[in-house]
mmCIF file of C-alpha atoms in Angstrom:
data_model
loop_
_atom_site.group_PDB
_atom_site.id
_atom_site.type_symbol
_atom_site.label_atom_id
_atom_site.label_comp_id
_atom_site.label_asym_id
_atom_site.label_seq_id
_atom_site.Cartn_x
_atom_site.Cartn_y
_atom_site.Cartn_z
ATOM 1 C CA MET Q 9 -3.893 17.258 69.442
ATOM 2 C CA THR Q 10 -1.455 14.265 69.844
ATOM 3 C CA ASP Q 11 -1.478 10.662 68.958
ATOM 4 C CA MET Q 12 -2.240 9.664 72.473
ATOM 5 C CA GLU Q 13 -5.833 9.272 73.653
ATOM 6 C CA PRO Q 14 -5.774 9.885 77.465
ATOM 7 C CA THR Q 15 -8.116 8.151 79.828
ATOM 8 C CA ASP Q 16 -9.349 11.388 81.244
ATOM 9 C CA PRO Q 17 -8.666 14.224 78.807
ATOM 10 C CA ASN Q 18 -9.902 16.928 81.249
ATOM 11 C CA THR Q 19 -7.435 16.677 83.907
ATOM 12 C CA PRO Q 20 -4.780 19.620 84.136
ATOM 13 C CA GLU Q 21 -1.937 17.055 84.256
ATOM 14 C CA THR Q 22 -3.129 15.311 81.060
ATOM 15 C CA GLU Q 23 -3.536 18.762 79.275
ATOM 16 C CA ARG Q 24 0.018 19.610 80.434
ATOM 17 C CA ARG Q 25 1.475 16.366 79.307
ATOM 18 C CA ASP Q 26 -0.275 16.598 75.841
ATOM 19 C CA ARG Q 27 0.863 20.179 75.398
ATOM 20 C CA THR Q 28 4.489 19.252 76.174
ATOM 21 C CA SER Q 29 4.302 16.279 73.838
ATOM 22 C CA PHE Q 30 2.855 18.304 71.081
ATOM 23 C CA TYR Q 31 5.688 20.789 71.196
ATOM 24 C CA THR Q 32 8.390 18.284 71.738
ATOM 25 C CA HIS Q 33 7.340 16.245 68.688
ATOM 26 C CA ALA Q 34 7.396 19.127 66.499
ATOM 27 C CA ALA Q 35 10.907 20.231 67.678
ATOM 28 C CA LYS Q 36 12.093 16.681 67.045
ATOM 29 C CA TYR Q 37 10.724 16.667 63.566
ATOM 30 C CA TRP Q 38 12.318 19.918 62.507
ATOM 31 C CA SER Q 39 15.647 18.942 64.095
ATOM 32 C CA ALA Q 40 15.810 16.366 61.243
ATOM 33 C CA VAL Q 41 14.798 18.824 58.515
ATOM 34 C CA PRO Q 42 17.850 20.216 56.226
ATOM 35 C CA ALA Q 43 18.466 23.995 56.796
ATOM 36 C CA THR Q 44 17.641 24.842 53.080
ATOM 37 C CA VAL Q 45 14.793 26.603 51.421
ATOM 38 C CA ASP Q 46 13.496 23.224 50.190
ATOM 39 C CA GLY Q 47 13.647 21.938 53.738
ATOM 40 C CA MET Q 48 11.722 24.984 54.998
ATOM 41 C CA LEU Q 49 9.084 24.551 52.395
ATOM 42 C CA GLY Q 50 8.524 20.857 53.128
ATOM 43 C CA GLY Q 51 10.170 19.743 49.686
ATOM 44 C CA PHE Q 52 8.394 22.411 47.685
ATOM 45 C CA GLY Q 53 11.175 24.978 47.306
ATOM 46 C CA ILE Q 54 9.812 25.606 43.820
ATOM 47 C CA ILE Q 55 7.043 27.640 45.373
ATOM 48 C CA SER Q 56 9.370 30.196 47.051
ATOM 49 C CA GLN Q 57 9.397 32.797 44.432
ATOM 50 C CA THR Q 58 5.720 32.764 43.811
ATOM 51 C CA ASP Q 59 5.084 33.008 47.533
ATOM 52 C CA ILE Q 60 7.427 35.942 47.892
ATOM 53 C CA GLN Q 61 5.757 37.754 44.964
ATOM 54 C CA GLY Q 62 2.344 37.265 46.453
ATOM 55 C CA SER Q 63 3.659 38.615 49.881
ATOM 56 C CA VAL Q 64 5.366 41.611 48.249
ATOM 57 C CA SER Q 65 2.007 42.491 46.577
ATOM 58 C CA PHE Q 66 0.159 42.265 49.807
ATOM 59 C CA LEU Q 67 2.590 44.173 51.748
ATOM 60 C CA LYS Q 68 2.729 47.096 49.161
ATOM 61 C CA GLN Q 69 -0.993 47.364 49.566
ATOM 62 C CA LEU Q 70 -0.694 47.888 53.266
ATOM 63 C CA PHE Q 71 1.812 50.690 52.757
ATOM 64 C CA LYS Q 72 -0.923 52.437 50.733
ATOM 65 C CA LEU Q 73 -3.389 52.458 53.548
ATOM 66 C CA GLN Q 74 -4.620 55.820 55.036
ATOM 67 C CA ASN Q 75 -2.570 54.964 58.166
ATOM 68 C CA PRO Q 76 0.087 52.752 57.052
ATOM 69 C CA PRO Q 77 2.619 50.909 59.098
ATOM 70 C CA GLY Q 78 6.154 52.465 59.426
ATOM 71 C CA HIS Q 79 9.252 51.035 57.813
ATOM 72 C CA GLU Q 80 11.389 50.987 60.946
ATOM 73 C CA ARG Q 81 11.257 47.548 62.406
ATOM 74 C CA ALA Q 82 9.759 44.148 61.550
ATOM 75 C CA LEU Q 83 9.663 40.802 63.258
ATOM 76 C CA ASP Q 84 9.809 37.411 61.286
ATOM 77 C CA CYS Q 85 8.063 34.696 63.359
ATOM 78 C CA GLY Q 86 9.000 31.103 62.845
ATOM 79 C CA ALA Q 87 11.796 32.551 60.599
ATOM 80 C CA GLY Q 88 13.545 29.204 59.828
ATOM 81 C CA ILE Q 89 16.683 30.066 57.876
ATOM 82 C CA GLY Q 90 15.448 33.577 57.072
ATOM 83 C CA ARG Q 91 13.812 33.133 53.638
ATOM 84 C CA ILE Q 92 11.130 35.633 54.395
ATOM 85 C CA THR Q 93 13.433 38.029 56.063
ATOM 86 C CA LYS Q 94 15.898 37.974 53.122
ATOM 87 C CA TYR Q 95 13.632 38.061 50.167
ATOM 88 C CA LEU Q 96 10.642 40.171 51.701
ATOM 89 C CA LEU Q 97 11.214 42.040 54.962
ATOM 90 C CA LEU Q 98 14.759 43.500 54.433
ATOM 91 C CA ARG Q 99 13.399 45.132 51.229
ATOM 92 C CA PHE Q 100 11.000 47.292 53.306
ATOM 93 C CA PHE Q 101 12.309 47.564 56.765
ATOM 94 C CA ASN Q 102 15.341 49.303 58.230
ATOM 95 C CA LYS Q 103 15.714 46.389 60.842
ATOM 96 C CA VAL Q 104 14.324 42.928 61.040
ATOM 97 C CA ASP Q 105 14.341 40.490 63.964
ATOM 98 C CA LEU Q 106 13.987 36.864 63.699
ATOM 99 C CA VAL Q 107 12.394 34.465 66.140
ATOM 100 C CA GLU Q 108 12.812 30.612 65.603
ATOM 101 C CA GLN Q 109 13.086 27.776 68.008
ATOM 102 C CA ASN Q 110 15.527 25.765 66.013
ATOM 103 C CA ALA Q 111 19.128 26.981 66.776
ATOM 104 C CA SER Q 112 20.625 25.307 63.629
ATOM 105 C CA PHE Q 113 18.190 27.132 61.530
ATOM 106 C CA LEU Q 114 19.128 30.433 63.149
ATOM 107 C CA GLU Q 115 22.791 29.754 62.667
ATOM 108 C CA GLU Q 116 22.264 29.039 59.010
ATOM 109 C CA ALA Q 117 20.219 32.336 58.685
ATOM 110 C CA LYS Q 118 23.351 34.179 59.270
ATOM 111 C CA ASN Q 119 24.972 32.414 56.110
ATOM 112 C CA PHE Q 120 21.738 32.459 54.077
ATOM 113 C CA ILE Q 121 21.053 36.128 54.634
ATOM 114 C CA GLY Q 122 24.682 37.137 54.649
ATOM 115 C CA ILE Q 123 26.308 40.124 56.366
ATOM 116 C CA CYS Q 124 23.618 42.660 56.757
ATOM 117 C CA GLN Q 125 23.459 45.628 59.058
ATOM 118 C CA LYS Q 126 19.631 45.573 58.849
ATOM 119 C CA VAL Q 127 19.369 42.130 60.666
ATOM 120 C CA GLY Q 128 18.633 42.806 64.217
ATOM 121 C CA SER Q 129 18.066 40.345 67.183
ATOM 122 C CA LEU Q 130 17.892 36.653 66.684
ATOM 123 C CA TYR Q 131 15.675 34.964 69.274
ATOM 124 C CA CYS Q 132 16.011 31.249 69.670
ATOM 125 C CA VAL Q 133 12.630 30.271 71.262
ATOM 126 C CA GLY Q 134 9.208 28.737 70.453
ATOM 127 C CA LEU Q 135 6.398 31.062 69.764
ATOM 128 C CA GLN Q 136 4.545 29.569 72.777
ATOM 129 C CA ASP Q 137 7.216 30.893 74.987
ATOM 130 C CA PHE Q 138 7.901 34.114 73.128
ATOM 131 C CA SER Q 139 6.570 37.747 73.694
ATOM 132 C CA PRO Q 140 7.757 40.607 71.560
ATOM 133 C CA GLU Q 141 8.911 43.764 73.268
ATOM 134 C CA PRO Q 142 6.039 46.161 73.795
ATOM 135 C CA LYS Q 143 5.533 48.875 71.138
ATOM 136 C CA THR Q 144 8.483 47.831 69.173
ATOM 137 C CA TYR Q 145 7.393 46.671 65.735
ATOM 138 C CA ASP Q 146 5.802 48.168 62.673
ATOM 139 C CA LEU Q 147 5.027 44.745 61.250
ATOM 140 C CA ILE Q 148 4.829 41.352 62.752
ATOM 141 C CA TRP Q 149 4.845 38.593 60.044
ATOM 142 C CA CYS Q 150 3.608 35.127 60.883
ATOM 143 C CA GLN Q 151 3.789 32.609 58.184
ATOM 144 C CA TRP Q 152 3.226 28.827 58.150
ATOM 145 C CA VAL Q 153 4.076 28.576 61.813
ATOM 146 C CA LEU Q 154 0.843 29.245 63.764
ATOM 147 C CA GLY Q 155 -0.452 25.647 63.069
ATOM 148 C CA HIS Q 156 2.462 24.542 65.472
ATOM 149 C CA LEU Q 157 0.580 26.338 68.244
ATOM 150 C CA THR Q 158 -2.448 25.076 70.213
ATOM 151 C CA ASP Q 159 -5.408 27.310 70.154
ATOM 152 C CA GLU Q 160 -4.828 28.727 73.569
ATOM 153 C CA ASP Q 161 -1.213 29.369 72.943
ATOM 154 C CA LEU Q 162 -2.147 30.988 69.552
ATOM 155 C CA ILE Q 163 -4.391 33.388 71.303
ATOM 156 C CA ASP Q 164 -1.881 34.167 73.963
ATOM 157 C CA PHE Q 165 0.820 34.776 71.335
ATOM 158 C CA LEU Q 166 -1.235 36.999 69.170
ATOM 159 C CA LYS Q 167 -2.233 39.064 72.198
ATOM 160 C CA SER Q 168 1.550 39.488 72.957
ATOM 161 C CA CYS Q 169 2.133 40.442 69.357
ATOM 162 C CA LYS Q 170 -0.699 43.043 69.681
ATOM 163 C CA ARG Q 171 1.169 44.692 72.639
ATOM 164 C CA GLY Q 172 4.339 44.549 70.573
ATOM 165 C CA LEU Q 173 2.942 46.790 67.825
ATOM 166 C CA LYS Q 174 3.775 50.440 67.345
ATOM 167 C CA PRO Q 175 1.034 52.804 66.473
ATOM 168 C CA ASN Q 176 -0.315 51.758 63.043
ATOM 169 C CA GLY Q 177 1.548 48.569 63.247
ATOM 170 C CA ILE Q 178 0.134 45.471 61.687
ATOM 171 C CA ILE Q 179 0.214 41.701 62.160
ATOM 172 C CA VAL Q 180 0.248 39.597 58.951
ATOM 173 C CA VAL Q 181 -0.842 36.058 59.256
ATOM 174 C CA LYS Q 182 -0.127 33.935 56.138
ATOM 175 C CA GLU Q 183 -1.421 30.446 56.638
ATOM 176 C CA ASN Q 184 -2.729 27.154 54.971
ATOM 177 C CA LEU Q 185 -6.510 26.685 55.294
ATOM 178 C CA THR Q 186 -8.488 23.484 55.208
ATOM 179 C CA SER Q 187 -11.364 23.374 52.508
ATOM 180 C CA SER Q 188 -13.825 21.832 55.069
ATOM 181 C CA ASP Q 189 -14.812 22.929 58.395
ATOM 182 C CA LYS Q 190 -12.620 20.553 60.102
ATOM 183 C CA VAL Q 191 -9.119 20.832 61.663
ATOM 184 C CA GLU Q 192 -6.654 18.618 59.997
ATOM 185 C CA VAL Q 193 -3.816 17.111 61.923
ATOM 186 C CA ASP Q 194 -0.368 16.241 60.579
ATOM 187 C CA LYS Q 195 1.160 13.773 63.056
ATOM 188 C CA GLU Q 196 4.447 13.709 61.290
ATOM 189 C CA ASP Q 197 5.467 17.216 62.192
ATOM 190 C CA SER Q 198 2.922 17.804 64.968
ATOM 191 C CA SER Q 199 0.915 20.567 63.501
ATOM 192 C CA VAL Q 200 -2.733 21.388 62.646
ATOM 193 C CA THR Q 201 -4.297 23.114 59.772
ATOM 194 C CA ARG Q 202 -7.431 25.107 60.664
ATOM 195 C CA PRO Q 203 -10.576 25.986 58.658
ATOM 196 C CA ILE Q 204 -10.990 29.756 58.079
ATOM 197 C CA THR Q 205 -14.045 29.864 60.360
ATOM 198 C CA LEU Q 206 -11.920 28.611 63.321
ATOM 199 C CA LEU Q 207 -9.065 30.942 62.452
ATOM 200 C CA ARG Q 208 -11.449 33.910 62.413
ATOM 201 C CA ILE Q 209 -12.710 32.811 65.820
ATOM 202 C CA LEU Q 210 -9.287 32.796 67.188
ATOM 203 C CA LEU Q 211 -8.285 36.095 65.743
ATOM 204 C CA LYS Q 212 -11.429 37.774 67.329
ATOM 205 C CA GLN Q 213 -10.628 36.133 70.747
ATOM 206 C CA ALA Q 214 -7.158 37.591 70.538
ATOM 207 C CA GLY Q 215 -8.737 41.004 70.120
ATOM 208 C CA LEU Q 216 -7.748 41.364 66.470
ATOM 209 C CA HIS Q 217 -9.470 42.954 63.537
ATOM 210 C CA CYS Q 218 -8.877 42.181 59.834
ATOM 211 C CA ILE Q 219 -8.463 45.117 57.649
ATOM 212 C CA LYS Q 220 -7.424 43.164 54.642
ATOM 213 C CA GLU Q 221 -7.383 39.683 53.260
ATOM 214 C CA GLN Q 222 -6.012 38.162 50.183
ATOM 215 C CA LYS Q 223 -5.571 34.668 48.632
ATOM 216 C CA GLN Q 224 -2.086 33.476 47.500
ATOM 217 C CA ASN Q 225 -2.484 32.732 43.880
ATOM 218 C CA ASN Q 226 -0.396 30.539 41.411
ATOM 219 C CA PHE Q 227 0.516 27.644 43.886
ATOM 220 C CA PRO Q 228 0.474 24.038 42.302
ATOM 221 C CA ARG Q 229 -2.524 21.935 42.686
ATOM 222 C CA GLY Q 230 -2.602 19.650 45.633
ATOM 223 C CA LEU Q 231 -1.628 22.244 48.183
ATOM 224 C CA TYR Q 232 -3.760 23.855 50.712
ATOM 225 C CA THR Q 233 -5.548 27.292 50.077
ATOM 226 C CA VAL Q 234 -3.260 29.887 51.454
ATOM 227 C CA LYS Q 235 -4.534 33.204 52.630
ATOM 228 C CA MET Q 236 -2.976 36.476 53.978
ATOM 229 C CA PHE Q 237 -4.696 38.469 56.776
ATOM 230 C CA ALA Q 238 -3.709 41.931 57.761
ATOM 231 C CA LEU Q 239 -4.680 42.369 61.498
ATOM 232 C CA VAL Q 240 -4.810 45.386 63.784
ATOM 233 C CA PRO Q 241 -5.961 45.639 67.550
ATOM 234 C CA ASP Q 242 -9.709 45.691 67.855
ATOM 235 C CA ILE Q 243 -10.351 48.979 69.462
ATOM 236 C CA ILE Q 244 -13.665 48.022 70.970
ATOM 237 C CA SER Q 245 -12.220 44.582 72.169
ATOM 238 C CA THR Q 246 -9.202 46.280 73.737
ATOM 239 C CA ALA Q 247 -11.316 48.958 75.418
ATOM 240 C CA THR Q 248 -13.798 46.618 76.995
ATOM 241 C CA ASN Q 249 -11.254 43.712 77.753
ATOM 242 C CA SER Q 250 -8.338 45.386 79.429
ATOM 243 C CA ASN Q 251 -7.409 42.037 81.074
ATOM 244 C CA ASP Q 252 -5.434 40.216 78.326
ATOM 245 C CA ASN Q 253 -6.047 36.925 80.038
ATOM 246 C CA SER Q 254 -9.787 37.141 79.659
ATOM 247 C CA TYR Q 255 -9.907 34.678 76.589
ATOM 248 C CA THR Q 256 -9.274 30.981 76.675
ATOM 249 C CA THR Q 257 -9.938 28.087 74.167
ATOM 250 C CA LYS Q 258 -8.893 24.749 73.362
ATOM 251 C CA LEU Q 259 -8.504 23.137 69.877
ATOM 252 C CA SER Q 260 -11.029 20.588 69.077
ATOM 253 C CA VAL Q 261 -9.496 17.954 66.613
ATOM 254 C CA THR Q 262 -12.283 16.704 64.341
ATOM 255 C CA SER Q 263 -10.328 14.849 61.649
ATOM 256 C CA GLY Q 264 -7.241 12.628 61.193
ATOM 257 C CA ASP Q 265 -3.940 12.898 59.521
ATOM 258 C CA ASN Q 266 -3.373 14.702 56.186
ATOM 259 C CA GLY Q 267 -1.013 14.165 53.468
ATOM 260 C CA HIS Q 268 -0.571 17.763 52.550
ATOM 261 C CA THR Q 269 2.590 19.921 52.861
ATOM 262 C CA SER Q 270 2.946 22.479 55.785
ATOM 263 C CA PRO Q 271 5.909 24.689 54.769
ATOM 264 C CA VAL Q 272 7.379 27.068 57.137
ATOM 265 C CA GLY Q 273 9.749 30.019 56.870
#
């Protein structure tokens, strides 16, 4: 998943070094990105309103489910400066927590969102090292950030999110998807864009079941297809796999760099 081609890719030390490099490189990239909406969206700040409109529509549909999530607390994962918190989550939840690895982004979030009693905890940590408090959240929103996790860390993170849900809680994943069956690697920001087939496999391995899926419409041409997935714990998987560490996988990179945007926050 990195530029480096190790002599022996199967040794634990090589895997550890590659994983560390993958996350370090991403952190370095984002440290040079301006703490603005345009910066969070990779220079495509113009899509922000359209993106939020699509998310609002999707979230409203979730509240119409037979067993809808509550409105008490939400978590914004890879929150950046709080764009999704401000324009989406604060409209529907009494308290919103943010998790973001870049301290400068979180500091700017205070200014961007403004004084708001509904903003809860701000966690400055990468998702690969973060676990939500158990049974805390009605909604966990993950948008344009999971491509910065290795497959194995993505599965572990989603398992921890599953434990962080309240009854009827939902995890929403909103991500870019490749149009092929190949993983596309962006070496500039150290991220990957997965095909939907691989994403479905990872969600299943995390013990999650998709109850609703919707495409984001009206984005400019040239951008990736973006879809939203509403995920709940797979009851069968949870019952038959009580050991949350029973799944492991690795990302197999099958293609080179891409020139598409990979916005976050």
